[in-house]
Coordinates of C-alpha atoms in Angstrom, one line a residue:
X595 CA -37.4 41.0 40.3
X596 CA -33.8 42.0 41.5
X597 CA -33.7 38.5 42.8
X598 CA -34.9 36.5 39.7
X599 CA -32.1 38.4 37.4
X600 CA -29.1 37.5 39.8
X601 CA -30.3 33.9 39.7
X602 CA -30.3 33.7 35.8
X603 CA -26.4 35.3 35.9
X604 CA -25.5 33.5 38.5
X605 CA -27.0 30.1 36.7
X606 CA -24.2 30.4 34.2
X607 CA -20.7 29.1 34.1
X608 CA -18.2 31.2 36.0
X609 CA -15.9 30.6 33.0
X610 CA -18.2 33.3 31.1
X611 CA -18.0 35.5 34.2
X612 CA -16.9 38.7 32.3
X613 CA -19.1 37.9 29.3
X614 CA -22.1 37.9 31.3
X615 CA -21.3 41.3 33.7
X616 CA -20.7 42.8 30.4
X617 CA -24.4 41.5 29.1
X618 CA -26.0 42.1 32.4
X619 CA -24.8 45.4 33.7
X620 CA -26.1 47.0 36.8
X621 CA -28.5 49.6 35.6
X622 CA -30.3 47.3 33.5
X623 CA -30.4 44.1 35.6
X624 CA -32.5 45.5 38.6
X625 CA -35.6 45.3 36.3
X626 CA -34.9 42.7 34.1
X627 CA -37.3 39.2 34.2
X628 CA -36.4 35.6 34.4
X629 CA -36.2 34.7 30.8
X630 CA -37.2 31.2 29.7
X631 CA -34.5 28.8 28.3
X632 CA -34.7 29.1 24.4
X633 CA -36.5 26.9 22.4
X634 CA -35.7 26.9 19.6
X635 CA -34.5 23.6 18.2
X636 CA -30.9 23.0 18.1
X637 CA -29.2 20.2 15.4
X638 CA -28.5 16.5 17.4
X639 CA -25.1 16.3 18.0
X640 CA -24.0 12.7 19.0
X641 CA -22.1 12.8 21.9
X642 CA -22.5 9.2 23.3
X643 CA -20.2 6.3 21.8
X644 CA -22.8 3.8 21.9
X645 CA -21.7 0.2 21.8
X646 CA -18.0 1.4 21.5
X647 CA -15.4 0.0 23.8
X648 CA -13.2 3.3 25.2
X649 CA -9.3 2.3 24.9
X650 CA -6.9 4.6 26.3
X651 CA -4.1 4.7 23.8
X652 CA -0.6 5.9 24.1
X653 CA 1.8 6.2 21.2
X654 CA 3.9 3.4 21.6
X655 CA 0.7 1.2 22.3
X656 CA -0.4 2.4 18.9
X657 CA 3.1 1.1 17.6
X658 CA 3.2 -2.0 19.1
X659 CA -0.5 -2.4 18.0
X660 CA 0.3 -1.6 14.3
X661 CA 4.0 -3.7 13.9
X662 CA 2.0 -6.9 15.3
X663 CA -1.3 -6.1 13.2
X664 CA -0.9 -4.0 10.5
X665 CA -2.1 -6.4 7.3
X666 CA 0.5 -5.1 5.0
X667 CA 3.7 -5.2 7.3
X668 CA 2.6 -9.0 8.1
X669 CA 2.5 -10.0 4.5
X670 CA 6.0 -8.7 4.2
X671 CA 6.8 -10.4 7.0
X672 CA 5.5 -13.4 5.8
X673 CA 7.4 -12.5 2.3
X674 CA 10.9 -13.1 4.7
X675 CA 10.2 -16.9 4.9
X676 CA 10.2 -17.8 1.4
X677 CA 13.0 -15.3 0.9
X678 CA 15.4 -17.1 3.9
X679 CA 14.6 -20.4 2.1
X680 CA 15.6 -19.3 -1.4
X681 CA 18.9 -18.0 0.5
X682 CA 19.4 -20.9 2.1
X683 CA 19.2 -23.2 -1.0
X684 CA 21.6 -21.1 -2.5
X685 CA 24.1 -21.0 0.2
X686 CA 23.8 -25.3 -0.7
X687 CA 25.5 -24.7 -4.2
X688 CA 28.8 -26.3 -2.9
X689 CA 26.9 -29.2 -1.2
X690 CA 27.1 -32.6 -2.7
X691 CA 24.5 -33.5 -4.8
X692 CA 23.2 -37.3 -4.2
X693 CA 21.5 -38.6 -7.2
X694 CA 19.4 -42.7 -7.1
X695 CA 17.8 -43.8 -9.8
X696 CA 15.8 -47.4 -9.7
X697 CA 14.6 -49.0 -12.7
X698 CA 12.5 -51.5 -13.0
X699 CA 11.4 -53.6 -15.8
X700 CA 9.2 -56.3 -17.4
X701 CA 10.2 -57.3 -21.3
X702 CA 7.4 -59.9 -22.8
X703 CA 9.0 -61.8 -26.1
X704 CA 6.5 -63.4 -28.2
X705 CA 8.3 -66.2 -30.6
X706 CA 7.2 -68.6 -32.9
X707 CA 8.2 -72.1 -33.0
X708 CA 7.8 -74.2 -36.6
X709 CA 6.8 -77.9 -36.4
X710 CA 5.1 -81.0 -38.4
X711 CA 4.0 -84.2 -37.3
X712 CA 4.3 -86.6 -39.5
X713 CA 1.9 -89.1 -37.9
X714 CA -0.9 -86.1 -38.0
X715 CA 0.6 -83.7 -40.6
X716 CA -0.2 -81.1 -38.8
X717 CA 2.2 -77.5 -37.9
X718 CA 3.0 -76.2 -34.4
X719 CA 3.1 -73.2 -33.1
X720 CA 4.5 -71.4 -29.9
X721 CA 4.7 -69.8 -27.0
X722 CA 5.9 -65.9 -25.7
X723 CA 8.3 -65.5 -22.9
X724 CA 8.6 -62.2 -20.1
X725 CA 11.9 -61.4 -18.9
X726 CA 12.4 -59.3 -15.8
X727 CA 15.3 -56.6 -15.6
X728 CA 16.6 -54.0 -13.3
X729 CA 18.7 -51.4 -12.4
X730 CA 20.4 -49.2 -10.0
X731 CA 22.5 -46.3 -10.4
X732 CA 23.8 -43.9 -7.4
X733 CA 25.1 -40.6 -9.0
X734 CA 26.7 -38.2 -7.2
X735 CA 28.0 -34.4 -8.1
X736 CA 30.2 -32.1 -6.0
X737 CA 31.7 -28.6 -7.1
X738 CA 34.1 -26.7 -5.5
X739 CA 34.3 -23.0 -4.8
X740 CA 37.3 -23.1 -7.2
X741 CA 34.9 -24.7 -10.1
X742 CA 36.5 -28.4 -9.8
X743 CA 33.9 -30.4 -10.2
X744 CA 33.5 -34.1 -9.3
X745 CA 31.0 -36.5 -10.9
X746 CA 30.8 -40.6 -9.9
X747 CA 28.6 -43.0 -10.6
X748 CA 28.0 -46.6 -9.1
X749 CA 25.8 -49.5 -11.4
X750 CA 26.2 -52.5 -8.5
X751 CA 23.5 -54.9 -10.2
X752 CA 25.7 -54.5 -14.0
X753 CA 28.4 -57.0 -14.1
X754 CA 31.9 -55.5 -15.7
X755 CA 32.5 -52.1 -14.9
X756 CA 30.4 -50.6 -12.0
X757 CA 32.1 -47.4 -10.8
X758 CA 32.6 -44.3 -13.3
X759 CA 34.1 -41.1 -12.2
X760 CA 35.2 -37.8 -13.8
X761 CA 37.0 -35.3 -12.7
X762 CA 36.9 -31.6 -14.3
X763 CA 38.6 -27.9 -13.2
X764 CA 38.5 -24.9 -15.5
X765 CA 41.9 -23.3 -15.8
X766 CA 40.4 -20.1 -17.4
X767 CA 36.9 -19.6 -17.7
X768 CA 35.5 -20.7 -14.1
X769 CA 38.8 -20.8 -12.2
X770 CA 38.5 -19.3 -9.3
X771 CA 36.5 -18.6 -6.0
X772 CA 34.9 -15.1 -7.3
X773 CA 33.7 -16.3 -9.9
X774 CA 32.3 -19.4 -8.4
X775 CA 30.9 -17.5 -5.5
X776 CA 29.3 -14.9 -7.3
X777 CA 25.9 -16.5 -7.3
X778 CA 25.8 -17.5 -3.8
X779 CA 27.2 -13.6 -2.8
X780 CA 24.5 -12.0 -5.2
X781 CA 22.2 -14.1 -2.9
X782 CA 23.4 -12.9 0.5
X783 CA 23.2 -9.4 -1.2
X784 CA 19.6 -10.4 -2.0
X785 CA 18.9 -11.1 1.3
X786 CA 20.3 -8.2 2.8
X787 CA 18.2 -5.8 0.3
X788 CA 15.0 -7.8 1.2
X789 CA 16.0 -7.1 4.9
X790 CA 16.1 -3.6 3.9
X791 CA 12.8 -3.8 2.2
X792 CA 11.2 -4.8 5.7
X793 CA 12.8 -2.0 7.3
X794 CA 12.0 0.4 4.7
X795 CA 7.9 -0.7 5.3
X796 CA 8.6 -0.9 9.0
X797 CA 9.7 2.8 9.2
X798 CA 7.1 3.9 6.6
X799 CA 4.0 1.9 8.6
X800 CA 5.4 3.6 11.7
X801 CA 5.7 6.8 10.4
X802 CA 2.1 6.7 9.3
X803 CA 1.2 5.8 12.7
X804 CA 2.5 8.7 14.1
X805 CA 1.2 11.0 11.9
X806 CA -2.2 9.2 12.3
X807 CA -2.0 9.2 16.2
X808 CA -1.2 13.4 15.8
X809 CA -4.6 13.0 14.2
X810 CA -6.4 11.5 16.9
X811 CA -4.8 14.6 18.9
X812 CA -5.8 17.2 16.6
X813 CA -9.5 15.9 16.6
X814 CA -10.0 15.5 20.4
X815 CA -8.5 18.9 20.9
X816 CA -10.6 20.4 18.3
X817 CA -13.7 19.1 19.8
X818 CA -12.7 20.4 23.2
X819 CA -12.0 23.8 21.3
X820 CA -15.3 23.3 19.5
X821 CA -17.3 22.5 22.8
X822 CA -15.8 25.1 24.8
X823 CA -16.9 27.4 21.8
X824 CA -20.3 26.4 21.8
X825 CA -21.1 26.9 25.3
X826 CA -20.2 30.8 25.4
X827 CA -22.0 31.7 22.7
X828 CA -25.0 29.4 23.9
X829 CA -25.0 31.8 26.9
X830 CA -24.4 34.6 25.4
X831 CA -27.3 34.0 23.6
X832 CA -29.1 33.3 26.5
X833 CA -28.4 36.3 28.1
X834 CA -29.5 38.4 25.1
X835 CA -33.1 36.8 24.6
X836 CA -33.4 38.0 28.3
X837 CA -32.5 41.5 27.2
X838 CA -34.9 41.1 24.1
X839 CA -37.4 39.5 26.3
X840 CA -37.2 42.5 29.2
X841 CA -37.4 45.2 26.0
X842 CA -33.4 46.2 26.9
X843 CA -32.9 44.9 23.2
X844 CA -34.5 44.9 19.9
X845 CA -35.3 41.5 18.3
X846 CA -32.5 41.8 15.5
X847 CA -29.8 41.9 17.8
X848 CA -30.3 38.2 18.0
X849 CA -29.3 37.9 14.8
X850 CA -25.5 37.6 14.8
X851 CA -25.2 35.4 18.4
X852 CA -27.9 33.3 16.5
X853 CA -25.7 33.2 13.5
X854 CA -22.5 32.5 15.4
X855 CA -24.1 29.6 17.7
X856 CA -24.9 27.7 14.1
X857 CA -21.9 28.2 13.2
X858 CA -20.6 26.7 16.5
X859 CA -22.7 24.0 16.6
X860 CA -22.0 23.2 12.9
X861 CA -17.9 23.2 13.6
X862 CA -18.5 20.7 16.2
X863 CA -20.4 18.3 13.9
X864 CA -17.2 18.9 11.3
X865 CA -15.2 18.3 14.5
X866 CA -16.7 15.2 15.9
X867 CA -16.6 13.8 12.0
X868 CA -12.9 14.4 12.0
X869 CA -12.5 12.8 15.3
X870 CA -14.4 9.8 13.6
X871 CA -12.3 9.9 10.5
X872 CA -9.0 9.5 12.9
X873 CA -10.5 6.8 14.8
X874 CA -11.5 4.6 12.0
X875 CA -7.9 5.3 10.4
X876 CA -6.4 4.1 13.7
X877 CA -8.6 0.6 13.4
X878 CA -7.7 0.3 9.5
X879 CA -4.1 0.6 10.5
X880 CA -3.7 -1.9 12.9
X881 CA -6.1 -4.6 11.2
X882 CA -9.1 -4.6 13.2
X883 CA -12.6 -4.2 12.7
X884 CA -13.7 -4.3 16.2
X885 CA -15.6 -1.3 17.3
X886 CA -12.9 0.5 19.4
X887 CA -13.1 4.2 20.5
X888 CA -9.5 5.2 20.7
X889 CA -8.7 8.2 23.5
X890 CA -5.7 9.6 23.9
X891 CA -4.1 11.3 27.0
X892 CA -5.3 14.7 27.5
X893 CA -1.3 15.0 28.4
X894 CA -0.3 13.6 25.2
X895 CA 0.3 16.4 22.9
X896 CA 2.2 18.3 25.2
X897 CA 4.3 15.8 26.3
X898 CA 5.0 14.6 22.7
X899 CA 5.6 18.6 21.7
X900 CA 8.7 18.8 24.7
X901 CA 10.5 15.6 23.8
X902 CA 10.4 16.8 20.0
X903 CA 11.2 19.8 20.8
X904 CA 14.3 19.1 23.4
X905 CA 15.3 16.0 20.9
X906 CA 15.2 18.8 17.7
X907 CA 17.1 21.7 19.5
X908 CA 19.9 19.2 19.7
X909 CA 20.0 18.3 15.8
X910 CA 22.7 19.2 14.0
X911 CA 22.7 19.3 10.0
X912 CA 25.8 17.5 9.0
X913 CA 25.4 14.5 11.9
X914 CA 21.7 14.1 10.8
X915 CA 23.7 13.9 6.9
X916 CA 26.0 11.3 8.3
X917 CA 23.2 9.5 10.0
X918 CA 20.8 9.3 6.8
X919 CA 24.0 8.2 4.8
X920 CA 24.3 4.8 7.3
X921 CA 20.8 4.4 8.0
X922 CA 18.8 5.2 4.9
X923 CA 17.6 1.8 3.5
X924 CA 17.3 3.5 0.0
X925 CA 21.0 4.2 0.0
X926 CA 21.9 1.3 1.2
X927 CA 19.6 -0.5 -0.9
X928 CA 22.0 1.1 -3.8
X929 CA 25.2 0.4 -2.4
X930 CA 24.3 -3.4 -2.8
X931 CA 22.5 -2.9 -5.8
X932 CA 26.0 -1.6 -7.1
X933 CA 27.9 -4.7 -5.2
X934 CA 25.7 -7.1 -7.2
X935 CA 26.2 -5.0 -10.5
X936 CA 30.2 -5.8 -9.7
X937 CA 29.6 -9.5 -9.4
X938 CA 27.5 -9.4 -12.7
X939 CA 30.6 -7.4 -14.4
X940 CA 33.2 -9.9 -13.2
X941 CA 30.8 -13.3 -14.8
X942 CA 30.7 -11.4 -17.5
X943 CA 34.2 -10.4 -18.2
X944 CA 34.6 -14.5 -17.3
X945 CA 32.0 -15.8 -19.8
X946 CA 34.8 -13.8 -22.4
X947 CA 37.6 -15.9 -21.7
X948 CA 38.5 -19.6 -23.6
X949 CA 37.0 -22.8 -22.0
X950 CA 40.0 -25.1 -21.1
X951 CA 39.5 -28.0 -19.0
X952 CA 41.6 -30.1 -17.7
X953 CA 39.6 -33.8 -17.3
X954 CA 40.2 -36.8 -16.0
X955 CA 37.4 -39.8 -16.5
X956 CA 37.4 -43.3 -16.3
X957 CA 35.3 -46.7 -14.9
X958 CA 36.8 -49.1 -12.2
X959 CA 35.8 -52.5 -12.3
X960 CA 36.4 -56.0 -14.1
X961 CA 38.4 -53.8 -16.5
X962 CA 39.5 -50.8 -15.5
X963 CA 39.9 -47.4 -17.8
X964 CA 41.1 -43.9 -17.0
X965 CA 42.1 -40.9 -19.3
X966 CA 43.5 -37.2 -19.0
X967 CA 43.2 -34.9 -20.8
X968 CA 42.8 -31.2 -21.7
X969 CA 39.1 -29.6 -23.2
X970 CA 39.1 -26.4 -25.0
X971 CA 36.3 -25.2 -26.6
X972 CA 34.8 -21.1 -27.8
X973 CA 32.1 -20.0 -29.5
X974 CA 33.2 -18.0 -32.6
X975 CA 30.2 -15.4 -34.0
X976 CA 28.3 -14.8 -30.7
X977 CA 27.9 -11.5 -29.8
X978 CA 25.9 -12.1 -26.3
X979 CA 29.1 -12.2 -24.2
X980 CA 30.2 -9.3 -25.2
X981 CA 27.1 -7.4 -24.9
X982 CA 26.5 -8.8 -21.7
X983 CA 30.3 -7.7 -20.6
X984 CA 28.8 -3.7 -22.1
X985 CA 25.9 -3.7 -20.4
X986 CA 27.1 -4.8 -17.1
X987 CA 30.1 -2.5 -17.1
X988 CA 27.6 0.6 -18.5
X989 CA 25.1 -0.7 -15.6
X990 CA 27.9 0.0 -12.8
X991 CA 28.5 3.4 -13.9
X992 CA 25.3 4.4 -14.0
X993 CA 24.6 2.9 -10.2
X994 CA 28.3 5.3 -9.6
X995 CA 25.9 8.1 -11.0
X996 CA 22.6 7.1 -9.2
X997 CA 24.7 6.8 -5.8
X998 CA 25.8 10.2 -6.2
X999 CA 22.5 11.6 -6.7
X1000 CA 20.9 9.5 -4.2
X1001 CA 24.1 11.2 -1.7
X1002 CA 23.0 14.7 -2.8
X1003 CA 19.5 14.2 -2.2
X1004 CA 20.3 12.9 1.2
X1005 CA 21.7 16.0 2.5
X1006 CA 19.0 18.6 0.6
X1007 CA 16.0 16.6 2.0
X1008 CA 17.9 16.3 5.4
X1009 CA 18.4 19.9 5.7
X1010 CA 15.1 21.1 4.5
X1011 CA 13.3 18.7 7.0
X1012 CA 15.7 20.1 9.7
X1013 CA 15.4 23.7 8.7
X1014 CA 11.5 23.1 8.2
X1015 CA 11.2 21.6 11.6
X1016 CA 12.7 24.3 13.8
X1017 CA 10.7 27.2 11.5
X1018 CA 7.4 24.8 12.6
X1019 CA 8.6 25.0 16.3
X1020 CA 9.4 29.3 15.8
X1021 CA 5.3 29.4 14.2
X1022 CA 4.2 27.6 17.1
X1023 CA 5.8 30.1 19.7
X1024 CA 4.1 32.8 17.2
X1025 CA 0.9 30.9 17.8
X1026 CA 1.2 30.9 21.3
X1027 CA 1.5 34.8 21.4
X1028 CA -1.7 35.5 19.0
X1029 CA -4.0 33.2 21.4
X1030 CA -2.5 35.1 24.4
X1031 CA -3.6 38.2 22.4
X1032 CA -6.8 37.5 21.2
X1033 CA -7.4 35.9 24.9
X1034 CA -6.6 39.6 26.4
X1035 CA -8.0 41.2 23.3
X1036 CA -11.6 39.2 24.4
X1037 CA -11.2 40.0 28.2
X1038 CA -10.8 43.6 27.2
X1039 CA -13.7 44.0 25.0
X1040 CA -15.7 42.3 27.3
X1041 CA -14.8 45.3 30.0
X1042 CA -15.2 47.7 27.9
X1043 CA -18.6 46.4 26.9
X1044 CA -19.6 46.2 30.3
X1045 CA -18.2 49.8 31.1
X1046 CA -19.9 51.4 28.2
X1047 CA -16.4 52.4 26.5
X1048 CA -14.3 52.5 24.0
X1049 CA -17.8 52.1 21.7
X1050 CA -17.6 48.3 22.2
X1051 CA -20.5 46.5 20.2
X1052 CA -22.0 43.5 20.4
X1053 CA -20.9 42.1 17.2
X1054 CA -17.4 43.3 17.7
X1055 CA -17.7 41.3 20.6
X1056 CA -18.5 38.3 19.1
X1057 CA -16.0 38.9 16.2
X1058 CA -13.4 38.9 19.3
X1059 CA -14.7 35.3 20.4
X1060 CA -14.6 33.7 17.0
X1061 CA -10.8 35.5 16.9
X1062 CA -10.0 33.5 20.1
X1063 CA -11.0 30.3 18.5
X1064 CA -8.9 30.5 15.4
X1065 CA -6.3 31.5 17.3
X1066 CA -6.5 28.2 19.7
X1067 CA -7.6 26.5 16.6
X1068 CA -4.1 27.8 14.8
X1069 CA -2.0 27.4 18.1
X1070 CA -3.4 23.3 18.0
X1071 CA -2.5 23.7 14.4
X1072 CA 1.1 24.5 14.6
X1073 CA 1.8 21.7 17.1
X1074 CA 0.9 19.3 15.1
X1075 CA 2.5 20.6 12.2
X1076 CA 5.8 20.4 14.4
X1077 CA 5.1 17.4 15.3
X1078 CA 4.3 15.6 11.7
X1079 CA 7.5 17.7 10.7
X1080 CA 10.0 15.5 13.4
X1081 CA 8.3 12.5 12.4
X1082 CA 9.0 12.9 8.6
X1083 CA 12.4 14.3 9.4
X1084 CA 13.2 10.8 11.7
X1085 CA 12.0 8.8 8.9
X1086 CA 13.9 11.3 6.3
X1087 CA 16.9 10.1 8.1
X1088 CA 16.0 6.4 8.7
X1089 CA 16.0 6.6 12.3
X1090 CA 12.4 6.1 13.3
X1091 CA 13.1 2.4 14.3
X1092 CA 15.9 3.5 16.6
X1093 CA 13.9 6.5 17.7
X1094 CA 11.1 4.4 19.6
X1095 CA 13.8 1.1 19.9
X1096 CA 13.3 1.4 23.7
X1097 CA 9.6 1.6 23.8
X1098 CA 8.4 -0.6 21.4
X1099 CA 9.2 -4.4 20.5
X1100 CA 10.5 -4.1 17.0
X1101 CA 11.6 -7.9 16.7
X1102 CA 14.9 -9.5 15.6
X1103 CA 15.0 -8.7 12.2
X1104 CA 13.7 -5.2 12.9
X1105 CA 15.8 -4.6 15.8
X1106 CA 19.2 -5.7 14.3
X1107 CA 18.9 -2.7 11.9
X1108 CA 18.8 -4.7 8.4
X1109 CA 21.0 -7.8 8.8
X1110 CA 24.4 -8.7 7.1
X1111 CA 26.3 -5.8 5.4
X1112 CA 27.8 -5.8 1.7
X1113 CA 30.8 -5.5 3.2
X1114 CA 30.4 -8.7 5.0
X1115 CA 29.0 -10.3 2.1
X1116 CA 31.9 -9.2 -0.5
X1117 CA 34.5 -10.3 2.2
X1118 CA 35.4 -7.4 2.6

């Protein structure tokens, strides 16, 4: 008998050692029976992945994955080639504009002719005739950046005069290059903002990537937690029927370990569901409906948690300020949404001024013509220029006003995501402590149990197990939190693209951090 009871202790894992001494002690184990494996019938848990292909995945694979497949990011990206066209028509405003026209044409003339002949008496009538014309006419347009503009036109098959040209520059309304330019800068701003716009998705796609890889994280270590859980409290339930079983115990002391195994095995189904949930928000990120089991390194969270943690014990609140202020695509977004409200205040202070032209026209051929002159012309009654010059003007102060918001809120959401990241990284070091406690809590209960002291029961000391998983459970908890938190605070700052720059292949566009400044644009 002594024999058959060491076999059943000894059959469990060692990583229940104390557990087991303290249901097994020595003056009750010499007589107890080999106790039958319950059988009672436990709830399926799915722990094959079926058809599934297994993909080890690392963060920056994730990246990579998501920048070349996310559906979203690629329709943006797709966005980019209509929007370099529509720049680069623009940036053709100054280009000489070559204009042919062919004509073509067939004229049918019906007449009637009026006869007698006197031999029969008789009237004749007649005939219809088609005549065949043509032309061709080659006109071209060129204007200047200083508003000159240029106008000629060639007739070769006309006889006479066969060459027209005009010549017209504004002297006040449309003199100048700023004015002139101001359509083709508002463009290259354009452009720029629509670079930003990628960016802007770019960081935010990544971003969720991150926080969707932490997930995956969360989920395998909570089924690991979940597992681990499960098999103590399946042998400590083992151990107890043997008691019941060998009339050490009475039958209702199964109650709570059977209680607290369902409620083990039912927190690994809610587990493994999460762990599914992650997984298919991995595939919908990245655009694929293939059915892929991601996996990520057992190593990963804790190698993610030290580079966060040595890259945010380095942060400082004002360079993180000065580094949202050049990086943020939102502010920058307004800086050139203010640059193009300048251009649309100068056209508009223009459009206010006289039209004078001075023109010169004429035709050069069999008789030549040519005339100067001076063209002034304004439109008396219409308020539109002047409401146009108002709103523009009130327009630009009220971008002043949204830039110095937009500054303000910069710096409070910079410093609350820096402040809120390093309080995450102090509750994880508290986390760490209260598993260490309820770890040594356990391991003392469980001697104490075993000893017969300190009026150790068993239901206190399955409360001391479940306190050791919500501990890990909280511990896993705050890690991710801190990690989430650096991830936000990167992209609070507009850094997340420079952050993983050297690990992930981010393209040209992405990679040259947003394209031609305002500055470059104004001239400046």
């Amino acid at each position: 008998m002594r024999i058959l009871t060491v076999l059943v202790c000894e059959g469990l894992s060692a990583g229940f050692a104390l557990g087991l001494v303290a249901l097994c002690p020595p003056a009750l184990a010499e007589s107890l029976p080999l106790a039958a494996p319950p059988t009672a019938a436990e709830p399926a848990v799915p722990e094959d992945l079926g058809d599934s292909k297994v993909v080890n995945l690392t963060l920056p694979d994730l990246l990579n994955l998501t920048l070349a497949g996310n559906r979203d990011l690629r329709n943006q990206t797709l966005g980019r080639i209509v929007q370099r066209q529509q720049l680069a028509a623009a940036e053709q405003t100054f280009s000489p504009r070559f204009t042919p026209t062919l004509r073509v044409d067939a004229t049918r003339s019906q007449f009637t002719s009026i006869g007698i002949d006197e031999n029969l008496g008789s009237v004749l009538l007649g005939g219809d005739r088609t005549d065949l014309n043509q032309q061709l006419s080659l006109d071209t347009t060129l204007t200047t950046p200083l508003g000159t503009r240029f106008e000629l036109g060639l007739t070769p098959f006309e006889s006479g005069q066969s060459l027209q040209f005009r010549v017209s520059q504004p002297l006040l309304r449309g003199f100048g290059r700023a004015v002139n330019e101001a359509p083709v800068s508002q463009a290259r701003l354009g452009e720029t903002r629509n670079q930003l716009a990628l960016r802007s998705t770019a960081i935010d796609t990544l971003t969720t990537a991150i926080l969707s890889y932490n997930d995956l994280i969360n989920a395998e270590a909570q089924v690991d937690i979940q597992t681990q859980a499960l098999g103590r409290r399946r042998q400590q339930l083992e151990i107890l029927q043997a008691l019941v079983q060998a009339g050490r115990r009475a039958p209702v002391d199964l109650y709570d370990p059977e209680r607290s195994l369902a409620d083990a095995q039912r927190n690994l189904v809610d587990a493994r569901n999460q762990l599914d949930q992650a997984n298919s928000a991995l595939l919908n990120l990245i655009g694929t409906d293939q059915d892929l089991r991601f996996v990520a390194s057992v190593n990963a969270i804790a190698q993610l948690f030290e580079a966060a943690a040595a890259r945010v014990a380095t942060y400082d609140a004002d360079t993180l300020v000065a580094a949202a202020l050049t990086q943020r695509t939102d502010y920058r977004q307004a800086q050139l949404q203010r640059q193009q409200q300048e251009l649309d205040l100068l056209v508009a202070r223009d459009n206010l001024r006289w039209q004078l032209n001075a023109v010169a026209d004429g035709t050069l051929g069999d008789s030549d013509r040519s005339a100067v002159g001076l063209v002034a012309t304004r439109t008396f009654g219409d308020p539109q220029p002047e409401t146009s010059r108002v709103a523009s003007d009130i327009a630009l102060q009220q971008q002043d006003n949204t830039l110095a918001q937009l500054q303000d809120q910069i710096r409070n959401d910079v410093t609350a995501g820096l402040n809120e990241a390093k309080a995450s990284l102090l509750q994880v070091d508290a986390a760490e402590r209260a598993t260490l406690n309820a770890r040594r809590q356990l391991e003392a209960a469980q001697e104490q149990f075993r000893l017969g002291r300190g009026g150790v029961t068993l239901f206190q000391l399955i409360n001391q197990e479940e306190s050791l998983v919500n501990a890990q459970t909280n511990e896993l908890a705050a890690r991710i939190t801190f990690l989430n938190n650096v991830a936000r605070l990167d992209q609070t700052v507009g850094t997340t693209l420079e952050r993983w720059a050297g690990e992930v292949e981010l393209g040209v566009e992405l990679g040259g951090g947003g394209g031609v400044g305002g500055d470059e644009v104004m001239g400046r």
